[in-house]
Amino acid sequence: LAMAQGEPQPTSALLKDVGLPAGINPKLAEFSLNYGMQNDERFDEVRPAGQVLWCLHRLEPDGVREVPLFLRYSPIEYDRSVLDESMLNLEAQLDDELSETQNADYKDVKEVTLSLIYPHLRAGTLPLSERTRSLFPTAYESPRVRFTLVDAASGLKMPAWVVRKNGYVFGLREWYKSHQLIPGSLVVVRRGAKPGEVIVEAKTQRSSKDWIRTLIVGADGGLVFAMLKQSITAEFNDRMAIYVPDFHALDPLWEKKRPFEELVVSVMREVMKVNPQGHVHTQELYAAVNLVRRVPPAPLFALLASQPRFVLVGDLHYRLEQSYESA
């Protein structure tokens, strides 16, 4: 397996190098080897259900063995009962892998269009949400499943991993870069024609200058949003699109441990400044907060619904209570 440089191998290939005595029943030998490797933590069985493929755990990508920094969530206590129907519907539409929605049956879904949030774009991942989960290979026991992503436009095949326990798909970092995607870009995921393959499509377009919400990080680490013209190469979700000129400028903010409500107020105040109406849609705020901290929809929605400093102006739009607008 080490000689294969991390490329998973079937049991039949490994048996050739075991050196068993002649006359051993091949099926018994394969069963025995699988059993032995299954009970040895150095090895990972990484193929979809019904197949067997082995990999050395230490040779798996870092983002497979450990949850990437930008996907790590520190649980926030909240009261789910305060979420109204419109919030619950939006939560389901956002396809966040950390959401608790389990009310619908999506096993017959053949295609899903996702709006990327910054954490997944930065980590090179896709969420395993209730809607997307059935599109990807699964396994009976294996916590990690190796499969192939196929670019719909070029046919390029890319090795990728389903990390079942933590709810994400890893392996798209270079693909995101090649298509110059931004937070809010649209990505289509659909079933592949062959088992073990999943098709991904970036909704690309000819590069054009568009007015778009742009994030600027000040020398003091403060966030400033401005409407600026930027070169855009892919279709995006208007409410979730945020152009970030320098991803690395955000890194120090991920290390800060600001109280959740304080962070939300700070981000909301800045986003409101670029909205002519002086308020912000819940979906916009979700995308903006995730620029600096991994937060699923429900805790954010519950905070907006339960704290008087957040004033509902209708149709999931909020503004800050006047005394907090310039605090």
Short mmCIF file of C-alpha atoms in Angstrom, two decimals:
data_model
loop_
_atom_site.label_atom_id
_atom_site.label_comp_id
_atom_site.label_asym_id
_atom_site.label_seq_id
_atom_site.Cartn_x
_atom_site.Cartn_y
_atom_site.Cartn_z
CA LEU A 1 0.00 0.00 0.00
CA ALA A 2 2.90 2.36 0.70
CA MET A 3 4.34 1.59 -2.74
CA ALA A 4 0.99 2.58 -4.23
CA GLN A 5 1.55 6.07 -2.75
CA GLY A 6 -1.87 6.35 -1.17
CA GLU A 7 -3.84 4.89 -4.06
CA PRO A 8 -6.34 2.37 -2.60
CA GLN A 9 -5.85 -1.27 -3.62
CA PRO A 10 -8.25 -4.26 -3.81
CA THR A 11 -7.64 -7.26 -1.58
CA SER A 12 -6.81 -9.41 -4.61
CA ALA A 13 -3.84 -7.16 -5.44
CA LEU A 14 -2.55 -7.30 -1.86
CA LEU A 15 -2.76 -11.11 -1.74
CA LYS A 16 -0.15 -11.35 -4.49
CA ASP A 17 2.48 -10.01 -2.09
CA VAL A 18 1.45 -11.92 1.03
CA GLY A 19 3.29 -15.11 0.09
CA LEU A 20 0.76 -17.69 1.29
CA PRO A 21 1.50 -21.41 0.82
CA ALA A 22 0.29 -23.04 -2.40
CA GLY A 23 -3.12 -24.67 -2.30
CA ILE A 24 -4.77 -22.12 0.00
CA ASN A 25 -8.41 -21.53 -0.87
CA PRO A 26 -8.34 -18.07 -2.56
CA LYS A 27 -11.74 -17.03 -1.18
CA LEU A 28 -10.73 -18.05 2.35
CA ALA A 29 -7.43 -16.18 1.97
CA GLU A 30 -9.23 -13.02 0.82
CA PHE A 31 -11.73 -13.27 3.67
CA SER A 32 -8.93 -13.76 6.21
CA LEU A 33 -6.88 -10.85 4.92
CA ASN A 34 -9.93 -8.56 4.95
CA TYR A 35 -10.70 -9.64 8.51
CA GLY A 36 -7.16 -9.03 9.70
CA MET A 37 -6.89 -5.60 8.10
CA GLN A 38 -10.32 -4.60 9.39
CA ASN A 39 -9.01 -5.07 12.92
CA ASP A 40 -5.77 -3.17 12.35
CA GLU A 41 -6.04 0.61 12.77
CA ARG A 42 -3.26 1.23 10.24
CA PHE A 43 -5.61 0.29 7.40
CA ASP A 44 -8.77 1.93 6.10
CA GLU A 45 -11.42 0.15 4.00
CA VAL A 46 -12.56 2.97 1.74
CA ARG A 47 -14.73 1.56 -1.03
CA PRO A 48 -18.52 2.00 -1.36
CA ALA A 49 -20.91 -0.66 -0.07
CA GLY A 50 -20.50 -4.03 -1.77
CA GLN A 51 -16.81 -3.56 -2.64
CA VAL A 52 -13.51 -3.77 -0.74
CA LEU A 53 -10.61 -1.39 -1.26
CA TRP A 54 -7.79 -0.72 1.21
CA CYS A 55 -5.71 2.34 1.95
CA LEU A 56 -3.05 3.21 4.51
CA HIS A 57 -4.68 5.61 6.95
CA ARG A 58 -1.51 7.71 7.27
CA LEU A 59 -1.40 8.30 3.51
CA GLU A 60 -4.93 9.70 3.28
CA PRO A 61 -5.16 13.48 2.69
CA ASP A 62 -5.02 15.70 5.79
CA GLY A 63 -8.54 16.96 5.10
CA VAL A 64 -9.82 13.37 5.22
CA ARG A 65 -8.02 12.22 8.37
CA GLU A 66 -8.91 15.42 10.26
CA VAL A 67 -11.75 17.91 9.85
CA PRO A 68 -10.38 21.03 8.09
CA LEU A 69 -10.12 24.10 10.32
CA PHE A 70 -12.79 25.99 8.42
CA LEU A 71 -15.39 23.22 8.90
CA ARG A 72 -14.90 22.85 12.66
CA TYR A 73 -17.98 23.86 14.61
CA SER A 74 -18.04 24.65 18.32
CA PRO A 75 -21.66 23.88 19.28
CA ILE A 76 -23.83 26.84 20.21
CA GLU A 77 -26.78 26.32 22.52
CA TYR A 78 -30.08 27.56 21.12
CA ASP A 79 -33.83 27.02 21.37
CA ARG A 80 -35.03 25.38 18.17
CA SER A 81 -38.67 26.02 19.10
CA VAL A 82 -38.31 29.73 18.25
CA LEU A 83 -37.70 28.98 14.55
CA ASP A 84 -40.79 29.73 12.48
CA GLU A 85 -41.81 27.96 9.28
CA SER A 86 -40.00 30.40 6.98
CA MET A 87 -36.76 29.86 8.91
CA LEU A 88 -37.12 26.09 8.80
CA ASN A 89 -37.73 26.22 5.05
CA LEU A 90 -34.64 28.38 4.51
CA GLU A 91 -32.58 26.06 6.71
CA ALA A 92 -33.49 23.13 4.43
CA GLN A 93 -32.65 25.12 1.28
CA LEU A 94 -29.17 26.06 2.51
CA ASP A 95 -27.92 22.45 2.48
CA ASP A 96 -25.73 22.89 5.55
CA GLU A 97 -24.28 19.57 6.72
CA LEU A 98 -24.62 20.68 10.36
CA SER A 99 -28.38 21.25 10.14
CA GLU A 100 -30.72 18.94 12.01
CA THR A 101 -33.36 18.77 9.28
CA GLN A 102 -34.45 15.17 8.75
CA ASN A 103 -38.02 15.56 7.59
CA ALA A 104 -37.84 14.83 3.87
CA ASP A 105 -36.97 11.83 1.76
CA TYR A 106 -34.43 12.78 -0.91
CA LYS A 107 -33.35 9.31 -2.05
CA ASP A 108 -34.73 9.93 -5.57
CA VAL A 109 -32.93 13.26 -6.02
CA LYS A 110 -30.74 13.20 -9.14
CA GLU A 111 -29.31 16.72 -9.04
CA VAL A 112 -28.77 19.49 -6.49
CA THR A 113 -27.53 23.05 -7.02
CA LEU A 114 -25.49 24.31 -4.07
CA SER A 115 -24.50 27.85 -3.09
CA LEU A 116 -20.97 27.61 -1.70
CA ILE A 117 -20.22 29.16 1.67
CA TYR A 118 -16.70 30.33 2.47
CA PRO A 119 -15.75 27.39 4.78
CA HIS A 120 -16.41 24.80 2.06
CA LEU A 121 -14.76 26.89 -0.64
CA ARG A 122 -11.65 27.36 1.50
CA ALA A 123 -11.48 23.71 2.60
CA GLY A 124 -12.15 22.33 -0.91
CA THR A 125 -15.25 20.46 0.26
CA LEU A 126 -18.97 20.02 -0.35
CA PRO A 127 -21.62 19.51 2.34
CA LEU A 128 -23.29 16.14 2.91
CA SER A 129 -26.71 17.62 3.56
CA GLU A 130 -30.02 15.78 3.64
CA ARG A 131 -30.50 16.58 -0.07
CA THR A 132 -26.97 15.82 -1.29
CA ARG A 133 -26.20 12.73 0.80
CA SER A 134 -27.95 10.30 -1.55
CA LEU A 135 -25.92 11.54 -4.55
CA PHE A 136 -22.63 10.29 -3.10
CA PRO A 137 -21.39 6.73 -2.49
CA THR A 138 -21.91 5.33 0.98
CA ALA A 139 -20.68 2.29 2.91
CA TYR A 140 -21.95 -0.13 5.53
CA GLU A 141 -19.23 0.61 8.08
CA SER A 142 -16.34 2.54 6.50
CA PRO A 143 -16.15 6.08 7.90
CA ARG A 144 -14.34 7.30 4.79
CA VAL A 145 -15.25 6.36 1.20
CA ARG A 146 -13.00 6.95 -1.81
CA PHE A 147 -14.75 7.75 -5.11
CA THR A 148 -14.34 9.84 -8.28
CA LEU A 149 -15.63 13.31 -9.11
CA VAL A 150 -16.08 14.13 -12.79
CA ASP A 151 -16.04 17.68 -14.18
CA ALA A 152 -19.16 18.01 -16.32
CA ALA A 153 -17.48 20.38 -18.79
CA SER A 154 -14.09 18.75 -19.36
CA GLY A 155 -14.63 15.16 -18.25
CA LEU A 156 -11.64 15.51 -15.91
CA LYS A 157 -11.71 12.83 -13.20
CA MET A 158 -10.64 13.78 -9.68
CA PRO A 159 -10.10 11.52 -6.65
CA ALA A 160 -12.38 12.50 -3.78
CA TRP A 161 -13.53 11.26 -0.39
CA VAL A 162 -16.82 11.06 1.47
CA VAL A 163 -16.13 11.69 5.16
CA ARG A 164 -19.37 10.23 6.49
CA LYS A 165 -19.04 10.97 10.19
CA ASN A 166 -18.34 14.66 9.74
CA GLY A 167 -20.68 15.21 6.81
CA TYR A 168 -18.52 16.50 3.99
CA VAL A 169 -16.94 15.55 0.67
CA PHE A 170 -13.23 16.37 0.28
CA GLY A 171 -11.18 16.85 -2.87
CA LEU A 172 -12.33 20.00 -4.71
CA ARG A 173 -9.76 22.63 -3.67
CA GLU A 174 -7.89 22.74 -6.99
CA TRP A 175 -11.13 22.48 -8.96
CA TYR A 176 -12.53 25.51 -7.15
CA LYS A 177 -9.35 27.46 -7.90
CA SER A 178 -9.37 26.49 -11.57
CA HIS A 179 -12.89 27.89 -11.98
CA GLN A 180 -12.14 30.98 -9.83
CA LEU A 181 -15.19 30.40 -7.64
CA ILE A 182 -16.14 32.76 -4.84
CA PRO A 183 -18.35 32.40 -1.74
CA GLY A 184 -21.88 32.20 -3.13
CA SER A 185 -20.91 30.56 -6.44
CA LEU A 186 -23.31 27.92 -7.73
CA VAL A 187 -22.15 24.30 -8.04
CA VAL A 188 -24.34 21.55 -9.51
CA VAL A 189 -23.93 18.01 -8.18
CA ARG A 190 -25.55 15.11 -10.02
CA ARG A 191 -25.45 11.34 -10.13
CA GLY A 192 -22.79 9.85 -12.37
CA ALA A 193 -23.42 7.36 -15.15
CA LYS A 194 -21.04 4.85 -13.56
CA PRO A 195 -21.01 3.49 -10.00
CA GLY A 196 -18.52 5.35 -7.82
CA GLU A 197 -18.65 8.51 -9.95
CA VAL A 198 -20.37 11.82 -9.19
CA ILE A 199 -20.57 14.73 -11.64
CA VAL A 200 -19.86 18.31 -10.56
CA GLU A 201 -20.49 21.39 -12.66
CA ALA A 202 -19.47 24.98 -12.02
CA LYS A 203 -21.99 27.39 -13.51
CA THR A 204 -19.25 29.26 -15.35
CA GLN A 205 -19.69 32.23 -17.64
CA ARG A 206 -17.49 34.57 -19.65
CA SER A 207 -15.55 36.78 -17.23
CA SER A 208 -17.34 40.07 -16.67
CA LYS A 209 -17.23 42.98 -14.28
CA ASP A 210 -20.13 42.92 -11.81
CA TRP A 211 -21.01 45.04 -8.82
CA ILE A 212 -20.74 42.65 -5.91
CA ARG A 213 -20.49 42.79 -2.15
CA THR A 214 -16.76 42.77 -1.40
CA LEU A 215 -15.08 42.07 1.93
CA ILE A 216 -12.10 44.17 2.98
CA VAL A 217 -10.14 43.27 6.11
CA GLY A 218 -8.63 46.29 7.83
CA ALA A 219 -5.18 46.44 9.40
CA ASP A 220 -6.86 46.13 12.81
CA GLY A 221 -8.72 42.97 11.72
CA GLY A 222 -12.02 44.79 11.31
CA LEU A 223 -14.40 43.79 8.53
CA VAL A 224 -15.64 46.30 5.97
CA PHE A 225 -18.14 45.45 3.24
CA ALA A 226 -18.34 47.56 0.09
CA MET A 227 -20.09 47.30 -3.27
CA LEU A 228 -17.25 47.12 -5.80
CA LYS A 229 -16.85 45.96 -9.38
CA GLN A 230 -15.08 42.60 -9.59
CA SER A 231 -14.27 40.13 -12.35
CA ILE A 232 -16.72 37.24 -11.97
CA THR A 233 -16.41 33.97 -13.90
CA ALA A 234 -19.34 31.95 -12.52
CA GLU A 235 -23.00 32.33 -11.68
CA PHE A 236 -23.76 33.06 -8.04
CA ASN A 237 -26.51 33.35 -5.46
CA ASP A 238 -27.20 37.08 -5.10
CA ARG A 239 -27.81 36.89 -1.37
CA MET A 240 -24.77 34.76 -0.57
CA ALA A 241 -22.14 36.10 -2.97
CA ILE A 242 -19.23 37.87 -1.27
CA TYR A 243 -16.00 38.62 -3.09
CA VAL A 244 -12.94 38.07 -0.88
CA PRO A 245 -9.76 39.52 -2.48
CA ASP A 246 -7.42 37.81 -0.01
CA PHE A 247 -8.50 34.61 1.74
CA HIS A 248 -5.43 34.60 3.98
CA ALA A 249 -6.36 37.99 5.44
CA LEU A 250 -9.29 36.25 7.12
CA ASP A 251 -7.17 33.58 8.82
CA PRO A 252 -6.38 35.55 12.03
CA LEU A 253 -10.11 36.15 12.56
CA TRP A 254 -10.74 32.40 12.71
CA GLU A 255 -8.45 32.21 15.72
CA LYS A 256 -10.38 34.83 17.69
CA LYS A 257 -13.01 33.52 20.13
CA ARG A 258 -15.52 36.36 20.18
CA PRO A 259 -18.89 35.76 21.87
CA PHE A 260 -21.36 34.58 19.25
CA GLU A 261 -23.91 37.37 19.72
CA GLU A 262 -21.19 40.03 19.67
CA LEU A 263 -19.84 38.60 16.42
CA VAL A 264 -23.27 38.55 14.78
CA VAL A 265 -23.98 42.16 15.79
CA SER A 266 -20.62 43.29 14.42
CA VAL A 267 -21.03 41.52 11.07
CA MET A 268 -24.67 42.58 10.74
CA ARG A 269 -23.80 46.23 11.35
CA GLU A 270 -21.28 46.17 8.50
CA VAL A 271 -23.52 44.30 6.04
CA MET A 272 -26.38 46.74 6.70
CA LYS A 273 -24.18 49.63 5.55
CA VAL A 274 -24.08 48.36 1.96
CA ASN A 275 -27.81 47.65 1.78
CA PRO A 276 -29.79 50.76 0.71
CA GLN A 277 -32.78 49.64 2.82
CA GLY A 278 -30.62 49.53 5.96
CA HIS A 279 -31.44 45.92 6.82
CA VAL A 280 -30.12 42.45 6.01
CA HIS A 281 -31.74 39.20 4.90
CA THR A 282 -31.15 36.19 7.14
CA GLN A 283 -29.50 34.32 4.27
CA GLU A 284 -27.07 37.19 3.65
CA LEU A 285 -26.12 37.23 7.31
CA TYR A 286 -25.58 33.45 7.36
CA ALA A 287 -23.11 33.72 4.46
CA ALA A 288 -21.34 36.71 6.01
CA VAL A 289 -20.93 35.21 9.51
CA ASN A 290 -19.44 32.06 7.97
CA LEU A 291 -16.61 34.15 6.60
CA VAL A 292 -15.09 34.26 10.08
CA ARG A 293 -16.70 31.40 12.03
CA ARG A 294 -18.34 28.08 11.13
CA VAL A 295 -21.97 28.46 12.13
CA PRO A 296 -24.95 26.43 10.88
CA PRO A 297 -28.23 28.23 10.15
CA ALA A 298 -30.34 27.26 13.17
CA PRO A 299 -28.30 28.89 16.00
CA LEU A 300 -28.08 32.11 13.97
CA PHE A 301 -31.78 32.09 13.13
CA ALA A 302 -32.69 31.39 16.77
CA LEU A 303 -30.55 34.32 17.93
CA LEU A 304 -32.30 36.67 15.51
CA ALA A 305 -35.73 35.42 16.57
CA SER A 306 -35.16 35.56 20.32
CA GLN A 307 -33.08 38.68 21.06
CA PRO A 308 -34.75 42.13 21.09
CA ARG A 309 -31.70 43.87 19.59
CA PHE A 310 -32.59 42.19 16.27
CA VAL A 311 -35.72 43.74 14.76
CA LEU A 312 -37.73 41.83 12.14
CA VAL A 313 -38.87 44.11 9.32
CA GLY A 314 -40.57 41.36 7.32
CA ASP A 315 -39.83 38.39 5.05
CA LEU A 316 -36.73 37.26 7.02
CA HIS A 317 -35.16 40.73 6.84
CA TYR A 318 -33.70 42.12 10.07
CA ARG A 319 -32.11 45.31 11.28
CA LEU A 320 -30.39 46.20 14.51
CA GLU A 321 -32.36 47.99 17.19
CA GLN A 322 -31.42 51.66 16.78
CA SER A 323 -29.20 51.91 19.85
CA TYR A 324 -26.91 49.15 18.43
CA GLU A 325 -26.61 50.42 14.84
CA SER A 326 -23.57 52.58 15.50
CA ALA A 327 -22.43 51.20 18.84
#
